[in-house]
Coordinates of C-alpha atoms in Angstrom, one line a residue:
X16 CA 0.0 0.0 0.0
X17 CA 2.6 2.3 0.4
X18 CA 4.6 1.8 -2.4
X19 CA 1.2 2.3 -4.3
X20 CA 0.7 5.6 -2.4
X21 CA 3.8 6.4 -3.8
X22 CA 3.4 6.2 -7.7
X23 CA 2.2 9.6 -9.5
X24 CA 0.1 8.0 -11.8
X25 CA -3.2 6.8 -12.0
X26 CA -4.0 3.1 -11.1
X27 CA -6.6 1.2 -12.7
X28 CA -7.9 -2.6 -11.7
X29 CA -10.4 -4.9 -13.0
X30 CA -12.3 -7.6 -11.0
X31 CA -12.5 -10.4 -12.4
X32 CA -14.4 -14.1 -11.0
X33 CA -17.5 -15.5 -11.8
X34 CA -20.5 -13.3 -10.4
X35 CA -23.5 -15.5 -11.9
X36 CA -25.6 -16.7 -9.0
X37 CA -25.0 -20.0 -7.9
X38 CA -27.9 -22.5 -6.2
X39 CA -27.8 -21.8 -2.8
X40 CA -30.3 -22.0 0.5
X41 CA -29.2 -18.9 3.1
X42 CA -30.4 -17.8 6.3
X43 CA -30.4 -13.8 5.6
X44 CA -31.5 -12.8 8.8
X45 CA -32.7 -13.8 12.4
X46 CA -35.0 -11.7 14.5
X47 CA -35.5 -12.8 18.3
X48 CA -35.6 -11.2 21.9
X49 CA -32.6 -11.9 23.4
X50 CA -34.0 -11.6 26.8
X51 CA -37.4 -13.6 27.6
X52 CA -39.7 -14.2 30.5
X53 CA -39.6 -17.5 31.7
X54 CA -43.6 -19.2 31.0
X55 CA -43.9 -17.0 28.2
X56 CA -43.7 -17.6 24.5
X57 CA -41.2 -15.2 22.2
X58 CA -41.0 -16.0 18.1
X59 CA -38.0 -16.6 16.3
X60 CA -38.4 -14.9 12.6
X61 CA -36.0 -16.7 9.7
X62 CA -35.5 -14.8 6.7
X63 CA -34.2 -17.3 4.0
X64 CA -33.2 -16.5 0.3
X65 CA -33.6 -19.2 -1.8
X66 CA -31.7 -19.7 -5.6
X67 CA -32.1 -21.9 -7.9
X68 CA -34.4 -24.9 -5.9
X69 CA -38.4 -25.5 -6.5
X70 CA -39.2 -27.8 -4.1
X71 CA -39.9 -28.2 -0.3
X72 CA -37.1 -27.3 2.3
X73 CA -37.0 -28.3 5.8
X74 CA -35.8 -25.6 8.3
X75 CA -34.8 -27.0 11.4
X76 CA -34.9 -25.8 15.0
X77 CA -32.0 -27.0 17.5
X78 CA -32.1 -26.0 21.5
X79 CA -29.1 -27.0 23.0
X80 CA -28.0 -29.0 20.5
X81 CA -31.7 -31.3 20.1
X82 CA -34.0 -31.1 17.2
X83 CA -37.0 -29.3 19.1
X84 CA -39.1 -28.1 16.0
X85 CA -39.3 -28.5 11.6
X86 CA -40.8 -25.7 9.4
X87 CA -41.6 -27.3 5.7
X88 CA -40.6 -23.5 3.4
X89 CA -42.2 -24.3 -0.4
X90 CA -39.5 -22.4 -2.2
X91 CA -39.9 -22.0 -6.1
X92 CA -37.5 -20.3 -9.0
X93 CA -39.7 -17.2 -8.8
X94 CA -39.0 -15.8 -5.5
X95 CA -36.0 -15.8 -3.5
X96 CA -37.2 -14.3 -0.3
X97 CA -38.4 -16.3 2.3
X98 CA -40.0 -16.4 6.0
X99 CA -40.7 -18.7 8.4
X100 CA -41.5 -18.7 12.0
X101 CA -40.9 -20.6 15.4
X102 CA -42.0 -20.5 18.9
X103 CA -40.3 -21.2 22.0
X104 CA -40.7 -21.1 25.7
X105 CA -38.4 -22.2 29.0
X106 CA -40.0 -23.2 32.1
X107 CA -36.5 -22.7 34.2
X108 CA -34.4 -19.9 34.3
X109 CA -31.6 -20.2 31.7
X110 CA -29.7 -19.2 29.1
X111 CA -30.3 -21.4 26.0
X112 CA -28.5 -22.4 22.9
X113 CA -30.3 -22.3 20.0
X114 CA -29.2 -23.2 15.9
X115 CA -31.9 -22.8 12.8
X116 CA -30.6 -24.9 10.2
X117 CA -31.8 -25.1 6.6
X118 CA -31.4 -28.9 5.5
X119 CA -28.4 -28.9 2.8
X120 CA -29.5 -29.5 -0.9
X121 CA -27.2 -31.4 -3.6
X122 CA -25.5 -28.9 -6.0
X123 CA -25.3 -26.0 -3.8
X124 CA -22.4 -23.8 -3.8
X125 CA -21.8 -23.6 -0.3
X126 CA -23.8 -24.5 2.9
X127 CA -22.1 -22.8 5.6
X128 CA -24.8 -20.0 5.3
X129 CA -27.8 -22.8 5.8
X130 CA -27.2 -22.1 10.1
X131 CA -26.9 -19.5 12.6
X132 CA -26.2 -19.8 16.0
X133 CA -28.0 -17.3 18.7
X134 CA -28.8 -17.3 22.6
X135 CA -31.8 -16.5 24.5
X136 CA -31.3 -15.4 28.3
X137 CA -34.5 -16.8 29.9
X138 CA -35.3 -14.8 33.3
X139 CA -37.8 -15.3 36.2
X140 CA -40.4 -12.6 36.4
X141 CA -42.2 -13.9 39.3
X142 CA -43.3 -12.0 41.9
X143 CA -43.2 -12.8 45.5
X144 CA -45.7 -10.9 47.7
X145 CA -46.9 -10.7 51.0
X146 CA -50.1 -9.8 52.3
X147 CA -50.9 -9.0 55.3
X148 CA -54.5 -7.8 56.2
X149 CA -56.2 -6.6 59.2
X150 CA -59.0 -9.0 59.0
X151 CA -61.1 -11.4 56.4
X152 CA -63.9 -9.7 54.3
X153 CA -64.4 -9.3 50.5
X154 CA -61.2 -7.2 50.0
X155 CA -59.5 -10.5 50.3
X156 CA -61.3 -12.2 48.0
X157 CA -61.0 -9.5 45.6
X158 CA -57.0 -9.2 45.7
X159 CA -56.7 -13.1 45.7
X160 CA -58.7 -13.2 42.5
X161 CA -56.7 -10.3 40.9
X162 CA -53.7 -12.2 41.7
X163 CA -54.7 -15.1 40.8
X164 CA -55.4 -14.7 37.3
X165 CA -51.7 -14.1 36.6
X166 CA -49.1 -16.9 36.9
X167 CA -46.3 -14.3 37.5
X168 CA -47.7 -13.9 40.9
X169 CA -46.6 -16.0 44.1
X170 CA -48.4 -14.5 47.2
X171 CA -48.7 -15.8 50.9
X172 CA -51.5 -13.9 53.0
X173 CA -51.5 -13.6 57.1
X174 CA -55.2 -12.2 57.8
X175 CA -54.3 -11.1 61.7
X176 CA -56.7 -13.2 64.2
X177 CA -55.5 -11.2 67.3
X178 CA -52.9 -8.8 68.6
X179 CA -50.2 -11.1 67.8
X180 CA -50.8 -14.0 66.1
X181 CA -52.3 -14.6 62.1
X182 CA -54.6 -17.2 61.1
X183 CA -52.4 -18.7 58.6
X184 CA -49.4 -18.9 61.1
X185 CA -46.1 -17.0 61.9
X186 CA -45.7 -14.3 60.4
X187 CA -42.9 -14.9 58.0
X188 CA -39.3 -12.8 56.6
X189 CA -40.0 -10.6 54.8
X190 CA -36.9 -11.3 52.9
X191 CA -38.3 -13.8 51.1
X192 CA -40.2 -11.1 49.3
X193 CA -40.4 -8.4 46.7
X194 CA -44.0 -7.0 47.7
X195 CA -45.5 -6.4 51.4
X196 CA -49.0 -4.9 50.7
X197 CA -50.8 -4.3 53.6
X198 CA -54.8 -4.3 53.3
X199 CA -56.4 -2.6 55.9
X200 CA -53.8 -2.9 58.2
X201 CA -52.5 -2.4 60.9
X202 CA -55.7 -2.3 63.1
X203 CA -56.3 -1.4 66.8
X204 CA -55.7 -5.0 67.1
X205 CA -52.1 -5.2 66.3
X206 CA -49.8 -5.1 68.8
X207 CA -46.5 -2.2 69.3
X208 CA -44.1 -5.3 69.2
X209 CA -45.9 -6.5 66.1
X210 CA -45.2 -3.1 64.4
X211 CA -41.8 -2.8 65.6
X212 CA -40.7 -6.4 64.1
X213 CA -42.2 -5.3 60.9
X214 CA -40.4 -1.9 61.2
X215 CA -36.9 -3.9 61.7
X216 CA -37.4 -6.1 58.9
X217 CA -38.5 -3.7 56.6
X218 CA -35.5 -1.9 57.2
X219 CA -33.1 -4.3 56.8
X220 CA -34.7 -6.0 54.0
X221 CA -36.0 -2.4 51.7
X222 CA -38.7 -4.0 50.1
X223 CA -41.4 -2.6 48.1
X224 CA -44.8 -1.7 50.0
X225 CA -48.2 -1.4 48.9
X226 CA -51.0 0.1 51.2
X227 CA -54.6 -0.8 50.7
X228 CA -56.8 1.1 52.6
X229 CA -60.1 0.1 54.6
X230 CA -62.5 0.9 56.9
X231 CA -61.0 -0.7 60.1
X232 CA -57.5 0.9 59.6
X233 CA -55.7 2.1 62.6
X234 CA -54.5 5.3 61.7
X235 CA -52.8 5.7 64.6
X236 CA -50.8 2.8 64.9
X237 CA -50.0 2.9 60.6
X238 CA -48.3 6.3 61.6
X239 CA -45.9 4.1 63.1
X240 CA -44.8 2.8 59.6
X241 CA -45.2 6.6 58.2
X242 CA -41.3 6.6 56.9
X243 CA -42.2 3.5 54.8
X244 CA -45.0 4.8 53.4
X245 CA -45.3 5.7 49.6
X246 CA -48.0 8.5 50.2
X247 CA -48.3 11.0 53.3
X248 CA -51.6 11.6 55.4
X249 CA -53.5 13.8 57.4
X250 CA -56.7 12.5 59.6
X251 CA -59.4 15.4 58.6
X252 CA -62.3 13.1 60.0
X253 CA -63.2 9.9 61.9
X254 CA -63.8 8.3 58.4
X255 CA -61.6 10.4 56.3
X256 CA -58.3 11.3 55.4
X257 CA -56.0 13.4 53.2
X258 CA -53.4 12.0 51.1
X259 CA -50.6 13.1 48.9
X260 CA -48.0 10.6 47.6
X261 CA -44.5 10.9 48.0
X262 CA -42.2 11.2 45.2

């Protein structure tokens, strides 16, 4: 190059090879997510360009290395552009391996276009939550069957019984949470050292907390938990309070 950089003259060159267009079967293009909710299905978009074949092609998908799913693509002499689409899933968190394949056809110039390689990260969207509420009634029937109609959704519920103790048992870490959502609670049931162990661990653990009011709210005793709060209040009546949320 440098002794070309050198010459004062002009250079000409000519390509020469054989440009006519061989048969061939390419993969042109994969779209994907690379990043995918475990439970939920994501498509895998082949583009293939075709030369030279009229006939049907089988386009092969391979996860970690095993034949999961076969596209038949009717490919013809008149078009060279082609699609075809798969669906996958992972019930397990993971990063998966995954190889489209055109099957080779005699005669063609090359097949080390017919694959492509690719990964999908696979990653848990579940959500833990914890619900605590200050008694049972038809708010916790309503927010189990809102829950419940969503698989990404793993909720245990403690509906307080007395001043210390839940009919569904202990009241458990919350660091085995994402979510504490308190529905109607606390109440003028709960106890201090109730509210003070729920202060320590949420704390320690700086989860996320959603308030649901109701009528048999303590106010009083919730003030207790007023630096967790997302919103701040002001009693302006025995039934009746003022709100603004904090940002």
């Amino acid at each position: 190059i440098q002794t070309v950089s050198n010459v004062k003259a002009p250079i000409h060159y000519i390509i020469s090879g054989d440009t006519t267009q061989k048969k061939d079967l390419s993969i042109q293009k994969l779209n994907f997510n690379k990043r995918q909710f475990v439970n939920s299905k994501s498509k895998i978009y082949v583009n293939i360009n075709s030369y030279f074949t009229e006939k049907n092609v089988n386009v092969n998908l391979f996860e970690n290395g095993i034949k999961i799913k076969s596209n038949p693509v009717f490919v013809t002499n008149t078009n060279s552009q082609y699609e075809t689409v798969f669906e996958v899933s992972s019930s397990s968190q993971d990063i998966k391996k995954y190889k489209v394949e055109i099957e080779p056809e005699d005669g063609e110039i090359t097949t080390i276009n017919n694959s492509e390689i690719f990964y999908i990260d696979y990653v848990d969207n579940t959500i833990k939550l914890l619900i605590a509420a200050g008694s049972p009634g038809s708010d916790v029937s309503s927010l189990r069957q809102i829950l419940n109609q969503s698989s990404n959704f793993k909720y245990d519920i403690r509906i307080q019984k007395n001043s210390n103790e839940f009919y569904e048992g202990a009241f458990p870490e919350l660091k085995e949470y994402d979510v504490l959502i308190l529905l109607g609670f606390p109440t003028e049931l709960t106890s201090i050292g109730l509210l003070n162990k729920l202060k320590e661990d949420l704390n320690r653990t700086k989860i996320s907390l959603l308030f649901i009011n109701s009528s048999n709210i303590s106010l009083t005793k919730l003030s207790d938990l007023k630096e967790y709060l997302p919103f701040v209040y002001n009693e302006t009546g025995k039934n009746e309070i003022k709100s603004s949320v904090v940002f």
